[in-house]
PDB file of C-alpha atoms in Angstrom:
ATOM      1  CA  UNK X1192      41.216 -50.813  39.893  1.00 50.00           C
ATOM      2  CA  UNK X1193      38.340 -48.490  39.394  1.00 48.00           C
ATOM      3  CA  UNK X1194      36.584 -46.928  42.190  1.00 45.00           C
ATOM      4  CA  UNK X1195      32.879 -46.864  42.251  1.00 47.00           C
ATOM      5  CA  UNK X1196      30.920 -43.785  42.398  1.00 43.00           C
ATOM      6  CA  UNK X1197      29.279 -42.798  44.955  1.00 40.00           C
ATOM      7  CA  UNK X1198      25.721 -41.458  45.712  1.00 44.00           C
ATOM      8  CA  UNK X1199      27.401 -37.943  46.804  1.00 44.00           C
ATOM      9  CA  UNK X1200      28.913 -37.891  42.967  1.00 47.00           C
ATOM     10  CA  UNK X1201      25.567 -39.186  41.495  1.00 43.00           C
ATOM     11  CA  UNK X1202      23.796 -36.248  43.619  1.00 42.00           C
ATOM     12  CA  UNK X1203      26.087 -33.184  42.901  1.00 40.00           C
ATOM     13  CA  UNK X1204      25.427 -34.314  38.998  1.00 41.00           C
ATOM     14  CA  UNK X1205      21.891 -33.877  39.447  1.00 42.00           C
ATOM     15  CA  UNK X1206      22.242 -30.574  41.216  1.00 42.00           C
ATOM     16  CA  UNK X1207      24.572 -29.262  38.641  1.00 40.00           C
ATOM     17  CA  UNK X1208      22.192 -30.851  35.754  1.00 42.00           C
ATOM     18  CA  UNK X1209      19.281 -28.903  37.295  1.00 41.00           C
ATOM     19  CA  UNK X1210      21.126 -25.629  37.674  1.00 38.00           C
ATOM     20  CA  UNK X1211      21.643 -25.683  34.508  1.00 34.00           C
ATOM     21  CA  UNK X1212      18.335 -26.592  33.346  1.00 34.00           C
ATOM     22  CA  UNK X1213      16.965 -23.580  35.298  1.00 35.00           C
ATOM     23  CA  UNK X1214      19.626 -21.499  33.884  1.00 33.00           C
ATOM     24  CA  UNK X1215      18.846 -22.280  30.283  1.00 34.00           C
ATOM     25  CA  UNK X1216      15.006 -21.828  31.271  1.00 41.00           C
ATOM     26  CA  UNK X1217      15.580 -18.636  32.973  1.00 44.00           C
ATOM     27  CA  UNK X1218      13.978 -16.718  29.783  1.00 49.00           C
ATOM     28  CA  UNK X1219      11.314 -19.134  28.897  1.00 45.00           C
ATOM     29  CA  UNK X1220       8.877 -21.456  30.688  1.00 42.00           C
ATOM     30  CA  UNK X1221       9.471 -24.743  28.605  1.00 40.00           C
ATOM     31  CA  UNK X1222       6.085 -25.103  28.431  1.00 37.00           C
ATOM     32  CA  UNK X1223       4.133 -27.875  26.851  1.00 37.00           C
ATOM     33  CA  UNK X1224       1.753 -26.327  23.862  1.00 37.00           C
ATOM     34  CA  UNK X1225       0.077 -28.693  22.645  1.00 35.00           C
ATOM     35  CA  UNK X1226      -1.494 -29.974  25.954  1.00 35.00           C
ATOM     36  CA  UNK X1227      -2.342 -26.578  27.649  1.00 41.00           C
ATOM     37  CA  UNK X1228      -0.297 -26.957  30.612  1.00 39.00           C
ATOM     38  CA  UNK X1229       2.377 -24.975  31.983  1.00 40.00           C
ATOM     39  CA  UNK X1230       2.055 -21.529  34.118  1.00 41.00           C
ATOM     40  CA  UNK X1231      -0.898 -20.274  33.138  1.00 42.00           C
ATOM     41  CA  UNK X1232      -3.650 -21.623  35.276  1.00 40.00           C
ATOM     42  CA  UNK X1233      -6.714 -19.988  33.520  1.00 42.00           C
ATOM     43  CA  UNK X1234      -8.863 -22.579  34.324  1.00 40.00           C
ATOM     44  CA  UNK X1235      -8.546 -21.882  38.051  1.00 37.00           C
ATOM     45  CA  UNK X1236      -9.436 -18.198  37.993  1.00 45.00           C
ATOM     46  CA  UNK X1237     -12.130 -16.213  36.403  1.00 89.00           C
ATOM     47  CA  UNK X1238     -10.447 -14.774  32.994  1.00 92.00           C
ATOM     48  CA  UNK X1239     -11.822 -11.422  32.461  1.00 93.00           C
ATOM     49  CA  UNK X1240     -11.626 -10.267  36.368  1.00 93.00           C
ATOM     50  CA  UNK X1241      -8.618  -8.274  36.402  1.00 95.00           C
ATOM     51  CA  UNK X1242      -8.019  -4.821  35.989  1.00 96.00           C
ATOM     52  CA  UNK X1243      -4.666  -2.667  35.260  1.00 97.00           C
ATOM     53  CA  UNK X1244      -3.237  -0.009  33.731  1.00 97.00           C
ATOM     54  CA  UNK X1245      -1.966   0.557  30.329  1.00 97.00           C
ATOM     55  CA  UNK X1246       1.738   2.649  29.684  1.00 96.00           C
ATOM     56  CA  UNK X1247      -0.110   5.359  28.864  1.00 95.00           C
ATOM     57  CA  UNK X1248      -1.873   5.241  31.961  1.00 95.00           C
ATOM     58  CA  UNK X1249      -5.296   4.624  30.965  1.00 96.00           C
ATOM     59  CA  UNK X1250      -7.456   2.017  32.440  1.00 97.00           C
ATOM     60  CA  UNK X1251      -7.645  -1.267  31.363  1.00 97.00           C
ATOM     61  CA  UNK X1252     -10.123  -4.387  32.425  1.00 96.00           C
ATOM     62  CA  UNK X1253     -10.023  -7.664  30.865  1.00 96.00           C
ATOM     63  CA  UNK X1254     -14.102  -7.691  30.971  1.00 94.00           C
ATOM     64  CA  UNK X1255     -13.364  -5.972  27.391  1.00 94.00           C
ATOM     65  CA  UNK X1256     -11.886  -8.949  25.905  1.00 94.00           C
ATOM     66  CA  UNK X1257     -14.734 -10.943  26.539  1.00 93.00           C
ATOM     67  CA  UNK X1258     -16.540 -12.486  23.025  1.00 92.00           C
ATOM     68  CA  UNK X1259     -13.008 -11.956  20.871  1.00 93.00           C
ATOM     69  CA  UNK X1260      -9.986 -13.962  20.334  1.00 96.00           C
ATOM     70  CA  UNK X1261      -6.976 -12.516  22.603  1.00 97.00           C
ATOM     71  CA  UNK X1262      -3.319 -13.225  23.390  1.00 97.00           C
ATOM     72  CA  UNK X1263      -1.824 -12.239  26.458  1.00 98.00           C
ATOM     73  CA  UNK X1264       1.678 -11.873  26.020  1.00 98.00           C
ATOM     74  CA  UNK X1265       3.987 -11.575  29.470  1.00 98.00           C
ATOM     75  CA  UNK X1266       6.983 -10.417  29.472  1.00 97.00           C
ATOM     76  CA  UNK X1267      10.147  -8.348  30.998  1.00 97.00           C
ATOM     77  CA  UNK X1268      11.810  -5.167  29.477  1.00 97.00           C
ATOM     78  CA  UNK X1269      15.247  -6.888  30.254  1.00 97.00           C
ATOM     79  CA  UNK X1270      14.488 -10.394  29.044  1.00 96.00           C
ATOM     80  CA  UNK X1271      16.323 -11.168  25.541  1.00 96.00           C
ATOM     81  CA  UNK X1272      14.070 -13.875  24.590  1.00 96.00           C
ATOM     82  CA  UNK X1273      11.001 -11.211  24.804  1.00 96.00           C
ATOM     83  CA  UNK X1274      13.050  -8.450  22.669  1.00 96.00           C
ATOM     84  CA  UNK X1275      13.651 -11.024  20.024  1.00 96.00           C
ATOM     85  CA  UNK X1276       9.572 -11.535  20.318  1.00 96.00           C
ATOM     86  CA  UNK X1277       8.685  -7.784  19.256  1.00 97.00           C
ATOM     87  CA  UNK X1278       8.494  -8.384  15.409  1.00 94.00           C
ATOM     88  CA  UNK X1279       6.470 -11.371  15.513  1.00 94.00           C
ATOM     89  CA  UNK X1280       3.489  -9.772  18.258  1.00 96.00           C
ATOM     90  CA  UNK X1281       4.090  -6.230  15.652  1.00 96.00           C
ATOM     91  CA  UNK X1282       3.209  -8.731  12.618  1.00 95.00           C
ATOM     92  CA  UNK X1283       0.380 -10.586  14.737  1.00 94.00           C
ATOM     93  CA  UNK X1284      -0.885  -7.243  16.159  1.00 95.00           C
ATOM     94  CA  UNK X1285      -0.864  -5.875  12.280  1.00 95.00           C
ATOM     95  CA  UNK X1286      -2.456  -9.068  10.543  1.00 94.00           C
ATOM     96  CA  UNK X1287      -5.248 -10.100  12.874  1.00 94.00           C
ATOM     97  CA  UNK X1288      -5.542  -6.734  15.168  1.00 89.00           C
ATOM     98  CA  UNK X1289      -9.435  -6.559  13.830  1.00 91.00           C
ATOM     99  CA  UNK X1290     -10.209  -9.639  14.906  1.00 94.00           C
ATOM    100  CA  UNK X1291      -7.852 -10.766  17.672  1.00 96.00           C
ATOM    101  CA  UNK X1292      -6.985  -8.529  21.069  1.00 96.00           C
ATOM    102  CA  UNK X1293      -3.197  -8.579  21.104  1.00 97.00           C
ATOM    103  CA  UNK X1294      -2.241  -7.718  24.902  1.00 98.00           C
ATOM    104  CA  UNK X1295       1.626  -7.391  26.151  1.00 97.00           C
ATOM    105  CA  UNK X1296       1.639  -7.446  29.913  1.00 98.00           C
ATOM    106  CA  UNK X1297       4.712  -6.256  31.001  1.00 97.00           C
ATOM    107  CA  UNK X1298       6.111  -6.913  34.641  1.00 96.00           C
ATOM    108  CA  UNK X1299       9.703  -6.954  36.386  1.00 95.00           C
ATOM    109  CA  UNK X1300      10.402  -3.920  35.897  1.00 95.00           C
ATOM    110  CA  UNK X1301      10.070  -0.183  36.580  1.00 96.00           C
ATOM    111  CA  UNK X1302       7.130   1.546  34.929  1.00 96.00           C
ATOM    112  CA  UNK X1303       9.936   3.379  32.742  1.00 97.00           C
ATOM    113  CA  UNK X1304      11.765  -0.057  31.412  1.00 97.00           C
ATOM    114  CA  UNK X1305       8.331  -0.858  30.520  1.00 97.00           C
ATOM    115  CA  UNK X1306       7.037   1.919  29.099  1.00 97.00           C
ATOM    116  CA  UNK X1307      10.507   1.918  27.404  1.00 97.00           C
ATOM    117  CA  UNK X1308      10.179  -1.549  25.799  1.00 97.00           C
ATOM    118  CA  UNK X1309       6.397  -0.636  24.848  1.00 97.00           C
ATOM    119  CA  UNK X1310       7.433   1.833  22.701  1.00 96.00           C
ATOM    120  CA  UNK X1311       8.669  -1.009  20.237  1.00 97.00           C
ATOM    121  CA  UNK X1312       5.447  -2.378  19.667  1.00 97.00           C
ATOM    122  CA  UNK X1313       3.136  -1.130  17.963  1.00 94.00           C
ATOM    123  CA  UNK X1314       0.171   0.648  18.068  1.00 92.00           C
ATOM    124  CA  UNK X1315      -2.295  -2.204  17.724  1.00 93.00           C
ATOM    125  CA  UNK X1316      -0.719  -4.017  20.561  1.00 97.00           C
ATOM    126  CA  UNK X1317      -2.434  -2.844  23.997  1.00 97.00           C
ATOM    127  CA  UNK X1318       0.558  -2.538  26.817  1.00 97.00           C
ATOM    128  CA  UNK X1319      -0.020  -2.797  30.193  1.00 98.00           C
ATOM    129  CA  UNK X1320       2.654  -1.813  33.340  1.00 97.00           C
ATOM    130  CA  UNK X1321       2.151  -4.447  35.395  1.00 96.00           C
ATOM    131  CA  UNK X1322       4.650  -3.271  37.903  1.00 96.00           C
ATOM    132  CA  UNK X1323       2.797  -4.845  40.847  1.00 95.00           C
ATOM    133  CA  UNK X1324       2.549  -7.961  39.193  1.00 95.00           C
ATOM    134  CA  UNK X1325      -1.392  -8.334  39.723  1.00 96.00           C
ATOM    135  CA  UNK X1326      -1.809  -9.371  36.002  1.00 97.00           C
ATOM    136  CA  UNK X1327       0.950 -11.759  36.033  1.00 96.00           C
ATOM    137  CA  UNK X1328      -0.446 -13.276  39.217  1.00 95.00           C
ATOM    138  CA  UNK X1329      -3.882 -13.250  38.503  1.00 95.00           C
ATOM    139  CA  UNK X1330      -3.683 -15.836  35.457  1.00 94.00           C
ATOM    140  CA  UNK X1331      -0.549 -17.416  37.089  1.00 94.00           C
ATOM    141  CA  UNK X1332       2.593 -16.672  35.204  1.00 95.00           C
ATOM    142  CA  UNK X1333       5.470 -17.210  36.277  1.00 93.00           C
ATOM    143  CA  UNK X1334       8.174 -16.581  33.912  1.00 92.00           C
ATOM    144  CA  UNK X1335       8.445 -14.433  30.771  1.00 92.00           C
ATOM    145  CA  UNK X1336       8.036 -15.263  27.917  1.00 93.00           C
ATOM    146  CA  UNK X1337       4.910 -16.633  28.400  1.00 96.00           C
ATOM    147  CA  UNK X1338       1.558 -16.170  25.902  1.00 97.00           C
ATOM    148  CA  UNK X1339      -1.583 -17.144  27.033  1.00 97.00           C
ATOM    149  CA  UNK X1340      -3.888 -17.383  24.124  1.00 97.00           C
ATOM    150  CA  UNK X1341      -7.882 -17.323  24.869  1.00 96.00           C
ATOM    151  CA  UNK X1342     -10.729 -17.991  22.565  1.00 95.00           C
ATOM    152  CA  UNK X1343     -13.689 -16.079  21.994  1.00 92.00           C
ATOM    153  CA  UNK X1344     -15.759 -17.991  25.360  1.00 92.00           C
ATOM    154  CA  UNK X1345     -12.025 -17.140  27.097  1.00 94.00           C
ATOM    155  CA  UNK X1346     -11.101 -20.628  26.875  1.00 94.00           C
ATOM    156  CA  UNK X1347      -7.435 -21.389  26.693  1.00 95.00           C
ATOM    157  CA  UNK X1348      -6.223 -22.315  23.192  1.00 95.00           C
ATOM    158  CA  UNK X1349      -2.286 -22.229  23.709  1.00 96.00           C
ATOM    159  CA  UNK X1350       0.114 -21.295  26.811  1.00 95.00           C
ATOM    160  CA  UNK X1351       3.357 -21.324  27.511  1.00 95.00           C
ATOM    161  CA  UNK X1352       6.490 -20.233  25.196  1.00 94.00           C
ATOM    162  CA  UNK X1353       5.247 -20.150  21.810  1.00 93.00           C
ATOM    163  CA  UNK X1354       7.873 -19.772  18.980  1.00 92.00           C
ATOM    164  CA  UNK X1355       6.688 -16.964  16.181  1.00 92.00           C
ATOM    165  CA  UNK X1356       5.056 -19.758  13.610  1.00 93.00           C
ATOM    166  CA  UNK X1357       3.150 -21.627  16.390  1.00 93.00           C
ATOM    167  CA  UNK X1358       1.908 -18.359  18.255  1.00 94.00           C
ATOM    168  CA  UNK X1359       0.919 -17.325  14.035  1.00 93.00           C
ATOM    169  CA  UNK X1360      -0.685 -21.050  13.517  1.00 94.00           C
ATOM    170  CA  UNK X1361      -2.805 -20.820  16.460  1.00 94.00           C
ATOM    171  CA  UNK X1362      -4.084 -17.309  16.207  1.00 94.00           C
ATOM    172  CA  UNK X1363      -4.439 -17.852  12.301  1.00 92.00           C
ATOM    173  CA  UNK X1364      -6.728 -20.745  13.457  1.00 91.00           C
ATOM    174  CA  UNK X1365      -8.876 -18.342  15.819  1.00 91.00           C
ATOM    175  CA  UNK X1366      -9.149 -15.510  13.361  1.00 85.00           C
ATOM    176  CA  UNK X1367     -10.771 -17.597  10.405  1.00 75.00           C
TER     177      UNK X1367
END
């Protein structure tokens, strides 16, 4: 005779199925692209009012990226997913730096684990220490790796996790 499960079973295996969803997400935001939703919420804040701080300590306001193409890339000095990143945002940074602002916001962390981290990009790529978190919060991210990808009127183009050839595709798109 089998015994029939029970809604206590049928519960704990959606508990342990979302654990490990949140697990597996814990680096990325699983964000959907192509629609332009996910945790950036652009639309409900005014883009270019925020202010911050670069590593080097200089000041930064987002008033400057007004009438060009920018990416906003967030992420943490300890994240995996965002040191595998660092080559593609060098390559973007090198390849369409003239015409596209290529921003790394960097958060969770101590100033030094950012400033650390920011030493792998390169110079093209403007690095904030968003220790605080005011950045992050202002356009609404909540999880690294997360681009936010603006056109020239600071519309949003692309959010979310963004593999290297999409996050190329997209700015490719905006630079021509």
């Amino acid at each position: 005779m089998t015994s029939p499960r029970t809604p206590v079973g049928a519960r704990t295996r959606a508990a342990l199925a979302a654990a490990v969803l949140l697990v597996l997400g814990a680096c990325g935001t699983g964000t959907d692209t192509t629609t332009g939703t996910g945790t950036a919420a652009v639309a409900d804040v005014q883009v270019y009012d925020v202010t911050s701080s670069t590593v080097a300590g200089e000041p930064w306001d987002a008033a400057g990226l007004a009438g060009r193409p920018a990416v906003l890339w967030f992420w943490a000095p300890w994240c995996p997913t965002c040191r595998a990143q660092v080559s593609g945002v060098n390559a973007l940074a090198t390849a369409h730096g003239d015409d596209v602002a290529v921003v790394g916001v960097g958060a969770q962390d101590d100033a030094e684990a950012i400033a650390g981290f920011a030493s792998l990009l390169e110079p093209g790529v403007v690095v904030l220490s968003d220790v605080d978190g005011a950045v992050w919060r202002h356009y609404g991210v909540t999880a690294q790796s997360t681009y936010l990808v603006l056109d020239e009127s600071g519309a949003t183009v692309a959010e979310g996790y963004l593999d290297e050839a999409e996050l190329a595709d997209v700015v490719a798109d905006l630079a021509d």
